[in-house]
Coordinates of C-alpha atoms in Angstrom, one line a residue:
Chain C
X1 CA -34.7 54.3 40.0
X2 CA -33.1 52.7 43.4
X3 CA -29.8 51.8 43.2
X4 CA -29.7 48.2 42.3
X5 CA -31.5 49.0 39.0
X6 CA -28.6 52.2 38.1
X7 CA -26.0 49.4 38.7
X8 CA -27.9 46.9 37.0
X9 CA -28.4 49.6 33.9
X10 CA -24.7 50.3 34.6
X11 CA -23.9 46.7 33.9
X12 CA -26.0 46.1 31.1
X13 CA -24.2 49.6 28.7
X14 CA -20.9 48.4 29.7
X15 CA -22.6 44.7 28.9
X16 CA -23.8 46.4 24.9
X17 CA -19.7 48.6 24.5
X18 CA -17.9 44.5 25.3
X19 CA -20.8 43.5 23.3
X20 CA -19.3 45.8 20.5
X21 CA -15.8 46.3 20.5
X22 CA -15.6 42.4 20.9
X23 CA -14.7 41.7 24.4
X24 CA -17.5 38.9 23.6
X25 CA -16.4 36.9 27.9
X26 CA -17.0 40.6 29.3
X27 CA -20.6 40.9 27.9
X28 CA -21.1 37.6 28.6
X29 CA -20.1 37.7 32.5
X30 CA -21.9 41.5 32.2
X31 CA -24.9 41.2 30.3
X32 CA -25.4 37.7 33.3
X33 CA -24.9 39.6 36.7
X34 CA -27.0 42.7 34.9
X35 CA -29.8 40.6 34.5
X36 CA -29.3 38.3 37.0
X37 CA -30.4 42.4 39.2
X38 CA -32.2 43.7 37.1
X39 CA -34.7 40.5 38.1
X40 CA -34.0 41.0 41.6
X41 CA -35.3 44.5 41.5
X42 CA -38.2 43.2 39.4
X43 CA -39.7 40.7 41.8
X44 CA -39.6 43.9 43.5
X45 CA -41.8 46.0 41.8
X46 CA -45.6 46.3 43.2
X47 CA -46.6 48.4 39.5
X48 CA -47.7 45.4 37.4
X49 CA -47.1 48.2 33.9
X50 CA -43.8 48.9 34.9
X51 CA -43.1 45.1 36.3
X52 CA -43.3 44.3 32.4
X53 CA -42.2 46.8 30.4
X54 CA -38.9 45.6 32.4
X55 CA -39.5 42.1 32.0
X56 CA -39.8 42.8 28.1
X57 CA -36.1 44.9 28.7
X58 CA -34.5 41.6 30.6
X59 CA -35.7 39.3 27.9
X60 CA -34.2 41.6 24.8
X61 CA -30.8 41.6 27.4
X62 CA -31.4 37.8 27.8
X63 CA -31.5 37.1 24.1
X64 CA -28.3 39.1 23.1
X65 CA -26.0 37.3 26.3
X66 CA -27.6 33.5 24.4
X67 CA -26.1 35.3 21.1
X68 CA -23.2 35.8 22.8
X69 CA -22.9 32.2 23.9
X70 CA -23.4 30.6 20.9
X71 CA -20.4 33.1 19.6
X72 CA -18.1 32.2 22.3
X73 CA -19.5 28.5 22.0
X74 CA -18.0 28.7 18.6
X75 CA -15.1 30.6 19.3
X76 CA -13.8 27.7 21.2
X77 CA -15.3 25.0 18.6
X78 CA -11.7 23.7 17.7
X79 CA -9.6 24.7 14.1
X80 CA -6.4 23.0 13.4
X81 CA -3.8 21.9 16.1
X82 CA -0.9 24.7 14.9
X83 CA 2.4 23.1 17.1
X84 CA 1.7 20.1 19.2
X85 CA 4.3 18.9 21.7
X86 CA 4.8 16.1 24.3
X87 CA 6.8 16.4 27.1
X88 CA 8.1 13.5 27.9
X89 CA 9.0 13.2 32.3
X90 CA 11.7 15.0 33.2
X91 CA 12.1 17.3 30.2
X92 CA 13.7 20.6 30.5
X93 CA 13.1 24.0 28.3
X94 CA 9.2 23.8 29.2
X95 CA 8.8 28.0 30.6
X96 CA 5.1 28.6 29.3
X97 CA 6.9 31.2 27.4
X98 CA 8.7 28.7 25.5
X99 CA 6.4 26.7 25.1
X100 CA 3.4 29.4 24.1
X101 CA 4.5 33.2 24.6
X102 CA 4.7 33.7 21.1
X103 CA 0.5 33.2 21.2
X104 CA 0.3 35.7 23.3
X105 CA -0.4 38.5 20.8
X106 CA -1.8 42.4 21.7
X107 CA -4.7 41.0 19.5
X108 CA -5.2 39.3 23.1
X109 CA -7.5 41.6 24.9
X110 CA -9.8 38.0 26.5
X111 CA -8.4 35.1 27.8
X112 CA -10.4 32.4 29.9
X113 CA -8.3 29.5 31.7
X114 CA -10.1 26.8 32.6
X115 CA -8.3 25.8 35.5
X116 CA -9.1 23.1 38.0
X117 CA -7.1 22.8 41.2
X118 CA -6.0 25.7 43.0
X119 CA -5.6 25.6 46.5
X120 CA -1.9 24.9 46.2
X121 CA 0.9 27.7 46.5
X122 CA 2.9 25.8 43.7
X123 CA -0.8 25.7 41.5
X124 CA -1.2 30.3 43.0
X125 CA 2.5 30.7 41.9
X126 CA 2.2 29.2 38.6
X127 CA -1.1 30.9 37.6
X128 CA 1.0 34.1 38.7
X129 CA 3.5 32.8 36.9
X130 CA 1.2 32.9 33.6
X131 CA -0.6 36.0 34.3
X132 CA 3.0 37.7 34.5
X133 CA 3.3 36.1 30.8
X134 CA 0.1 37.8 30.0
X135 CA 0.7 41.1 31.5
X136 CA 3.7 40.5 29.5
X137 CA 3.0 39.7 26.3
X138 CA -0.6 41.1 25.9
X139 CA -0.2 44.6 26.2
X140 CA -4.4 45.2 25.4
X141 CA -5.6 42.8 27.9
X142 CA -9.0 43.8 29.7
X143 CA -10.3 40.7 30.5
X144 CA -9.5 37.3 32.5
X145 CA -12.6 34.9 32.9
X146 CA -11.3 32.5 35.5
X147 CA -13.0 29.0 36.4
X148 CA -12.2 26.7 38.8
X149 CA -12.6 24.2 41.5
X150 CA -14.0 25.8 45.3
X151 CA -11.4 25.0 47.9
X152 CA -13.4 22.6 49.4
X153 CA -10.5 22.9 52.5
X154 CA -10.0 26.0 52.3
X155 CA -12.1 28.0 50.6
X156 CA -11.3 31.5 52.3
X157 CA -8.0 31.1 52.1
X158 CA -9.0 31.2 47.8
X159 CA -10.8 33.6 48.3
X160 CA -8.4 35.9 49.9
X161 CA -6.0 35.1 47.2
X162 CA -8.4 35.6 44.7
X163 CA -9.4 38.8 45.4
X164 CA -6.1 40.1 46.4
X165 CA -5.2 38.8 42.4
X166 CA -8.1 40.4 41.4
X167 CA -7.2 43.1 43.0
X168 CA -3.7 43.4 41.8
X169 CA -4.3 43.0 38.1
X170 CA -7.5 46.2 38.9
X171 CA -4.1 48.4 39.0
X172 CA -3.1 47.5 35.6
X173 CA -7.2 47.9 34.1
X174 CA -7.6 44.1 34.3
X175 CA -10.7 43.0 35.0
X176 CA -10.2 39.1 36.5
X177 CA -13.1 37.7 36.9
X178 CA -13.5 34.2 38.9
X179 CA -16.3 31.2 38.7
X180 CA -16.3 28.6 40.4
X181 CA -17.9 25.1 38.9
X182 CA -17.2 22.3 41.0
X183 CA -17.7 19.5 37.8
X184 CA -14.6 21.2 35.9
X185 CA -11.7 18.7 34.7
X186 CA -10.4 19.4 31.5
X187 CA -7.9 23.0 31.4
X188 CA -8.0 24.8 28.8
X189 CA -6.5 28.1 27.8
X190 CA -8.4 30.2 25.6
X191 CA -7.1 33.5 23.9
X192 CA -9.6 36.0 22.1
X193 CA -6.4 36.4 19.2
X194 CA -8.1 33.3 18.1
X195 CA -5.4 30.7 19.8
X196 CA -6.0 28.0 22.4
X197 CA -3.7 26.2 24.1
X198 CA -4.3 22.7 25.4
X199 CA -2.1 21.4 28.3
X200 CA -4.1 18.0 29.9
X201 CA -2.3 18.6 33.1
X202 CA -3.1 22.7 32.5
X203 CA -0.4 24.7 34.2
X204 CA 0.7 21.9 35.9
X205 CA 3.8 20.2 34.8
X206 CA 6.8 21.2 36.6
X207 CA 7.6 19.2 39.1
X208 CA 9.0 20.9 42.2
X209 CA 12.7 22.1 42.5
X210 CA 14.5 19.8 44.6
X211 CA 17.2 20.2 46.1
X212 CA 15.4 22.8 46.6
X213 CA 17.8 25.6 46.3
X214 CA 19.4 24.4 42.6
X215 CA 18.8 25.9 39.4
X216 CA 15.6 25.6 38.0
X217 CA 13.8 27.0 41.4
X218 CA 13.2 30.6 39.5
X219 CA 13.5 30.2 35.9
X220 CA 11.1 27.6 34.5
X221 CA 13.2 27.2 31.5
X222 CA 15.7 24.5 33.9
X223 CA 12.8 23.3 36.0
X224 CA 12.0 19.4 35.4
X225 CA 8.8 19.2 33.4
X226 CA 6.0 15.4 34.2
X227 CA 4.6 13.8 31.2
X228 CA 1.9 15.6 29.5
X229 CA 0.9 16.6 26.4
X230 CA 0.5 20.4 24.9
X231 CA -1.7 20.9 21.5
X232 CA -2.2 24.4 20.3
X233 CA -5.4 25.1 18.1
X234 CA -5.7 27.9 15.7
X235 CA -10.0 28.7 15.5
X236 CA -11.6 29.7 12.4
X237 CA -11.6 33.5 14.5
X238 CA -7.7 33.7 14.6
X239 CA -6.4 37.5 14.6
X240 CA -3.4 38.7 12.9
X241 CA -0.2 37.0 12.5
Chain F
X1 CA 53.4 8.3 47.5
X2 CA 51.4 9.0 50.2
X3 CA 47.2 9.3 49.2
X4 CA 47.7 12.8 50.1
X5 CA 50.7 13.8 48.8
X6 CA 48.9 12.5 45.4
X7 CA 45.9 15.1 46.1
X8 CA 48.3 17.4 46.5
X9 CA 50.6 16.7 44.0
X10 CA 47.3 17.0 42.1
X11 CA 45.7 20.1 43.1
X12 CA 48.9 21.9 42.4
X13 CA 49.2 20.3 38.4
X14 CA 46.1 21.6 38.7
X15 CA 46.9 24.8 39.4
X16 CA 48.9 25.1 37.3
X17 CA 46.8 24.3 34.2
X18 CA 44.4 27.1 35.6
X19 CA 47.0 29.4 35.9
X20 CA 48.0 28.9 32.0
X21 CA 44.2 29.5 30.8
X22 CA 44.1 31.9 32.7
X23 CA 41.5 31.2 35.1
X24 CA 43.3 32.2 38.3
X25 CA 40.4 32.5 41.1
X26 CA 40.4 28.8 40.8
X27 CA 44.6 28.4 40.5
X28 CA 44.7 30.7 43.7
X29 CA 42.1 28.0 45.2
X30 CA 43.5 25.0 43.9
X31 CA 47.4 26.6 45.2
X32 CA 46.6 27.3 48.9
X33 CA 44.4 24.3 49.2
X34 CA 47.4 21.8 47.5
X35 CA 50.6 24.0 49.6
X36 CA 47.6 23.0 52.8
X37 CA 47.8 19.7 51.5
X38 CA 51.2 19.2 51.0
X39 CA 52.9 20.7 54.4
X40 CA 50.3 18.7 56.0
X41 CA 52.5 15.8 54.8
X42 CA 56.2 17.2 54.5
X43 CA 55.8 18.1 58.7
X44 CA 54.7 13.6 58.9
X45 CA 58.6 13.4 56.9
X46 CA 60.9 11.9 58.8
X47 CA 63.9 12.4 56.0
X48 CA 65.5 15.8 56.6
X49 CA 66.7 15.6 52.8
X50 CA 63.3 15.0 50.9
X51 CA 61.8 17.2 53.8
X52 CA 63.9 19.8 52.6
X53 CA 63.3 19.2 48.9
X54 CA 59.6 18.9 49.5
X55 CA 59.5 23.0 51.2
X56 CA 61.8 23.7 48.2
X57 CA 58.4 22.8 45.6
X58 CA 56.5 24.6 48.2
X59 CA 57.3 27.5 48.4
X60 CA 58.0 27.7 45.1
X61 CA 53.9 27.2 44.9
X62 CA 54.1 30.0 47.5
X63 CA 55.5 32.3 45.1
X64 CA 53.1 30.9 41.6
X65 CA 50.5 31.9 44.9
X66 CA 51.5 35.1 45.6
X67 CA 52.6 36.3 42.5
X68 CA 48.4 35.2 41.4
X69 CA 47.0 37.2 44.7
X70 CA 49.2 40.3 43.1
X71 CA 47.1 39.7 39.4
X72 CA 43.8 39.2 41.0
X73 CA 44.6 42.3 42.8
X74 CA 45.3 44.0 39.6
X75 CA 42.2 42.6 37.8
X76 CA 39.8 44.0 41.1
X77 CA 41.6 47.5 40.7
X78 CA 38.3 49.4 39.5
X79 CA 38.4 51.1 36.2
X80 CA 35.8 52.8 35.2
X81 CA 32.1 53.4 35.7
X82 CA 30.6 52.3 32.4
X83 CA 27.1 52.0 34.0
X84 CA 25.6 53.4 37.4
X85 CA 22.0 53.4 38.3
X86 CA 20.6 55.0 41.2
X87 CA 17.3 52.5 42.1
X88 CA 14.9 54.9 44.3
X89 CA 12.7 53.4 46.4
X90 CA 9.6 51.4 44.7
X91 CA 11.6 51.1 41.3
X92 CA 11.0 49.0 39.0
X93 CA 11.8 46.9 35.6
X94 CA 15.7 46.1 37.3
X95 CA 15.6 42.1 37.2
X96 CA 18.4 41.0 37.5
X97 CA 19.0 40.8 33.6
X98 CA 18.0 43.8 33.1
X99 CA 20.5 45.5 35.3
X100 CA 23.7 44.0 34.4
X101 CA 23.0 41.0 32.4
X102 CA 24.4 42.4 29.2
X103 CA 28.4 42.1 31.0
X104 CA 27.6 38.2 31.4
X105 CA 28.7 37.4 28.5
X106 CA 30.3 34.2 27.0
X107 CA 34.1 35.3 28.4
X108 CA 33.4 35.5 31.7
X109 CA 34.7 32.0 32.6
X110 CA 35.2 32.4 36.4
X111 CA 33.2 34.8 39.0
X112 CA 34.2 36.2 42.1
X113 CA 30.5 37.1 44.2
X114 CA 31.1 38.8 47.2
X115 CA 27.9 39.1 49.5
X116 CA 27.9 39.0 53.3
X117 CA 24.5 38.0 53.7
X118 CA 23.1 34.3 53.1
X119 CA 20.6 32.6 55.5
X120 CA 17.8 33.8 54.9
X121 CA 15.1 32.0 52.2
X122 CA 14.7 35.2 50.0
X123 CA 18.2 35.6 50.0
X124 CA 19.1 32.0 48.8
X125 CA 16.8 33.1 46.0
X126 CA 18.3 36.5 45.0
X127 CA 21.6 34.3 44.9
X128 CA 20.2 31.2 42.7
X129 CA 18.5 33.5 40.8
X130 CA 22.2 35.4 40.0
X131 CA 23.3 31.7 39.3
X132 CA 20.0 31.1 37.0
X133 CA 22.2 34.0 35.4
X134 CA 25.3 33.7 34.5
X135 CA 24.7 29.3 33.6
X136 CA 22.1 30.6 31.3
X137 CA 24.3 33.9 29.8
X138 CA 28.4 32.2 30.4
X139 CA 28.2 29.2 28.5
X140 CA 31.6 29.3 29.6
X141 CA 31.7 29.3 33.0
X142 CA 34.2 28.0 35.0
X143 CA 34.1 28.3 38.8
X144 CA 32.4 30.3 41.4
X145 CA 33.7 31.8 44.1
X146 CA 31.4 33.1 46.5
X147 CA 32.6 34.8 49.6
X148 CA 29.4 34.9 52.7
X149 CA 29.8 35.5 56.1
X150 CA 29.0 32.2 58.6
X151 CA 25.3 32.1 60.1
X152 CA 25.9 32.4 63.5
X153 CA 21.9 31.2 63.7
X154 CA 22.3 27.9 62.0
X155 CA 25.4 26.8 60.0
X156 CA 24.5 23.7 59.4
X157 CA 22.2 24.6 57.3
X158 CA 23.6 27.5 55.1
X159 CA 26.4 24.2 54.7
X160 CA 23.3 22.2 53.2
X161 CA 21.9 24.6 51.2
X162 CA 25.5 25.8 50.1
X163 CA 27.0 21.6 49.5
X164 CA 23.4 21.4 47.3
X165 CA 23.9 24.2 45.2
X166 CA 28.0 23.5 44.9
X167 CA 27.0 19.4 43.7
X168 CA 23.9 21.6 41.5
X169 CA 27.0 23.7 39.2
X170 CA 28.9 20.7 39.7
X171 CA 26.5 18.4 37.2
X172 CA 27.2 21.4 35.3
X173 CA 30.2 21.2 34.9
X174 CA 30.9 24.1 37.2
X175 CA 33.0 24.2 40.6
X176 CA 31.6 26.5 43.1
X177 CA 33.8 27.1 46.4
X178 CA 32.5 29.0 49.8
X179 CA 34.8 30.8 51.7
X180 CA 33.2 31.8 54.7
X181 CA 34.8 35.6 56.2
X182 CA 33.4 36.5 59.1
X183 CA 34.6 40.5 58.5
X184 CA 32.9 40.9 54.9
X185 CA 30.8 43.4 54.5
X186 CA 30.9 45.1 50.8
X187 CA 28.7 43.9 48.2
X188 CA 30.9 43.1 44.5
X189 CA 30.9 40.7 42.3
X190 CA 33.6 40.5 39.3
X191 CA 33.2 39.2 36.0
X192 CA 36.3 37.1 34.5
X193 CA 36.3 39.2 31.0
X194 CA 36.6 42.0 33.3
X195 CA 33.9 43.8 34.7
X196 CA 33.0 44.4 37.8
X197 CA 29.0 44.9 39.3
X198 CA 29.1 47.0 42.9
X199 CA 26.1 47.3 44.4
X200 CA 25.3 48.9 47.3
X201 CA 22.5 46.3 48.4
X202 CA 24.5 43.6 47.1
X203 CA 22.2 40.4 45.1
X204 CA 19.8 41.8 48.1
X205 CA 17.9 45.3 46.1
X206 CA 13.6 43.8 45.9
X207 CA 11.3 43.3 48.5
X208 CA 8.6 41.2 48.9
X209 CA 5.7 41.3 46.8
X210 CA 2.6 42.7 48.7
X211 CA 0.2 40.6 49.0
X212 CA 2.3 37.6 47.9
X213 CA -0.1 36.5 45.0
X214 CA 0.6 39.1 43.1
X215 CA 2.5 40.3 39.2
X216 CA 6.1 40.6 40.2
X217 CA 5.9 37.3 42.3
X218 CA 7.5 36.0 39.8
X219 CA 8.4 38.0 37.3
X220 CA 11.1 40.6 39.3
X221 CA 11.0 43.2 35.7
X222 CA 7.6 43.5 37.9
X223 CA 9.3 43.8 42.1
X224 CA 9.4 47.1 43.8
X225 CA 12.9 47.7 45.0
X226 CA 15.1 48.9 47.9
X227 CA 16.9 52.5 47.2
X228 CA 20.4 51.4 46.6
X229 CA 23.5 52.5 43.4
X230 CA 24.4 50.6 41.3
X231 CA 27.6 50.6 39.7
X232 CA 29.0 48.8 36.5
X233 CA 33.2 49.0 36.7
X234 CA 35.5 48.1 33.9
X235 CA 38.5 47.3 34.6
X236 CA 42.2 47.2 32.4
X237 CA 42.2 44.0 31.7
X238 CA 37.9 43.9 30.2
X239 CA 37.5 41.2 27.5
X240 CA 36.1 41.0 23.9
X241 CA 31.8 41.5 24.9

């Protein structure tokens, strides 16, 4: 087998493993990547018999990937609101930990973050603050899927930053997968323990500290907020707590 | 009485109040400022009788100020080490709160910070992080005396930053007094509950996050540290806790 085929096989084996252990976000990504690599390989295969054999296998994996997609959509179907908060302009005491830290439990092994705008320094900083909370609270976190828009002005910088964040998490045995989706608008954070955090403004709820060197520069419970709504949903698949 | 004399009188009345309520750091500053203003006023007084009367009063205040100075020196006399930690190069889990947060209690109404170098962004940020911890843990904090060196390269910037920090704390009913001492070298934080925090590097114990956007950018328990020693001393005047 060629290197490409071996890589595809390795990806698909890991996909099945993740699938079986309930890590469906990661399984979906692995299936997609594995199938895509296998397709490339098959189109180069001259032997028609072998090609047909591969196509049967690919079809099987596609069926599994579609089944997972249906399961993910089922998970993302909102259940009931367990917590609602309207943040008013200039409110304080809205650190991420204060708002939704208690929902980020050890049962969270996967997280999906849909955050359209990640191009400015404070937006990267908000992402890091969320990831620090995830690393602190979700001891068994394995996989993060981050969906965001491409930075049309400086995609190189965005790719570099994302690559560094990915490498940093890798050192903690957490896989970060970044998906660029240019039509993304809504903000959402799905935790695999079954909770979904929906904030109108996503992670971008804080005003800048003013003046810069003042209480609230680094401890966000003292930061003033922008007006937005926070809803925590519990889906039907909620685990533990 | 002239405005200057009235101001001096107000300062000295507050000095006596602080003195009586045990806020000796603030009392010392107020005595010094009050005496200094009164001296200016007296030298302009043409009536010799009045001048002598004032000088008697000034002498009284000076005696009180000297008595307080002796008391402060007594407080700063180290008692016993209650906690020692040698931070090794690249150690983590050394957030200020983790290192000495538990000594910053509600009984702390005054704090003396001797931190020679406050000129760079990360140094101001460290100061803000310390102040955020103080505001969080010491609910009855009234007075902070910060001793530091003048920024010889850009004193205007330093004065502006310090002025903004002072104004910010004022909104929380905490008085910040800044004293520039060009020969300062040692680092020390004295808490009026009787504990003294001595760190070889003072507040400047962290390495920069590298790459910038990585776990540890904002949550300092994940930050790598520089090698230094931490000693917490309990003086003979330790209160409660």
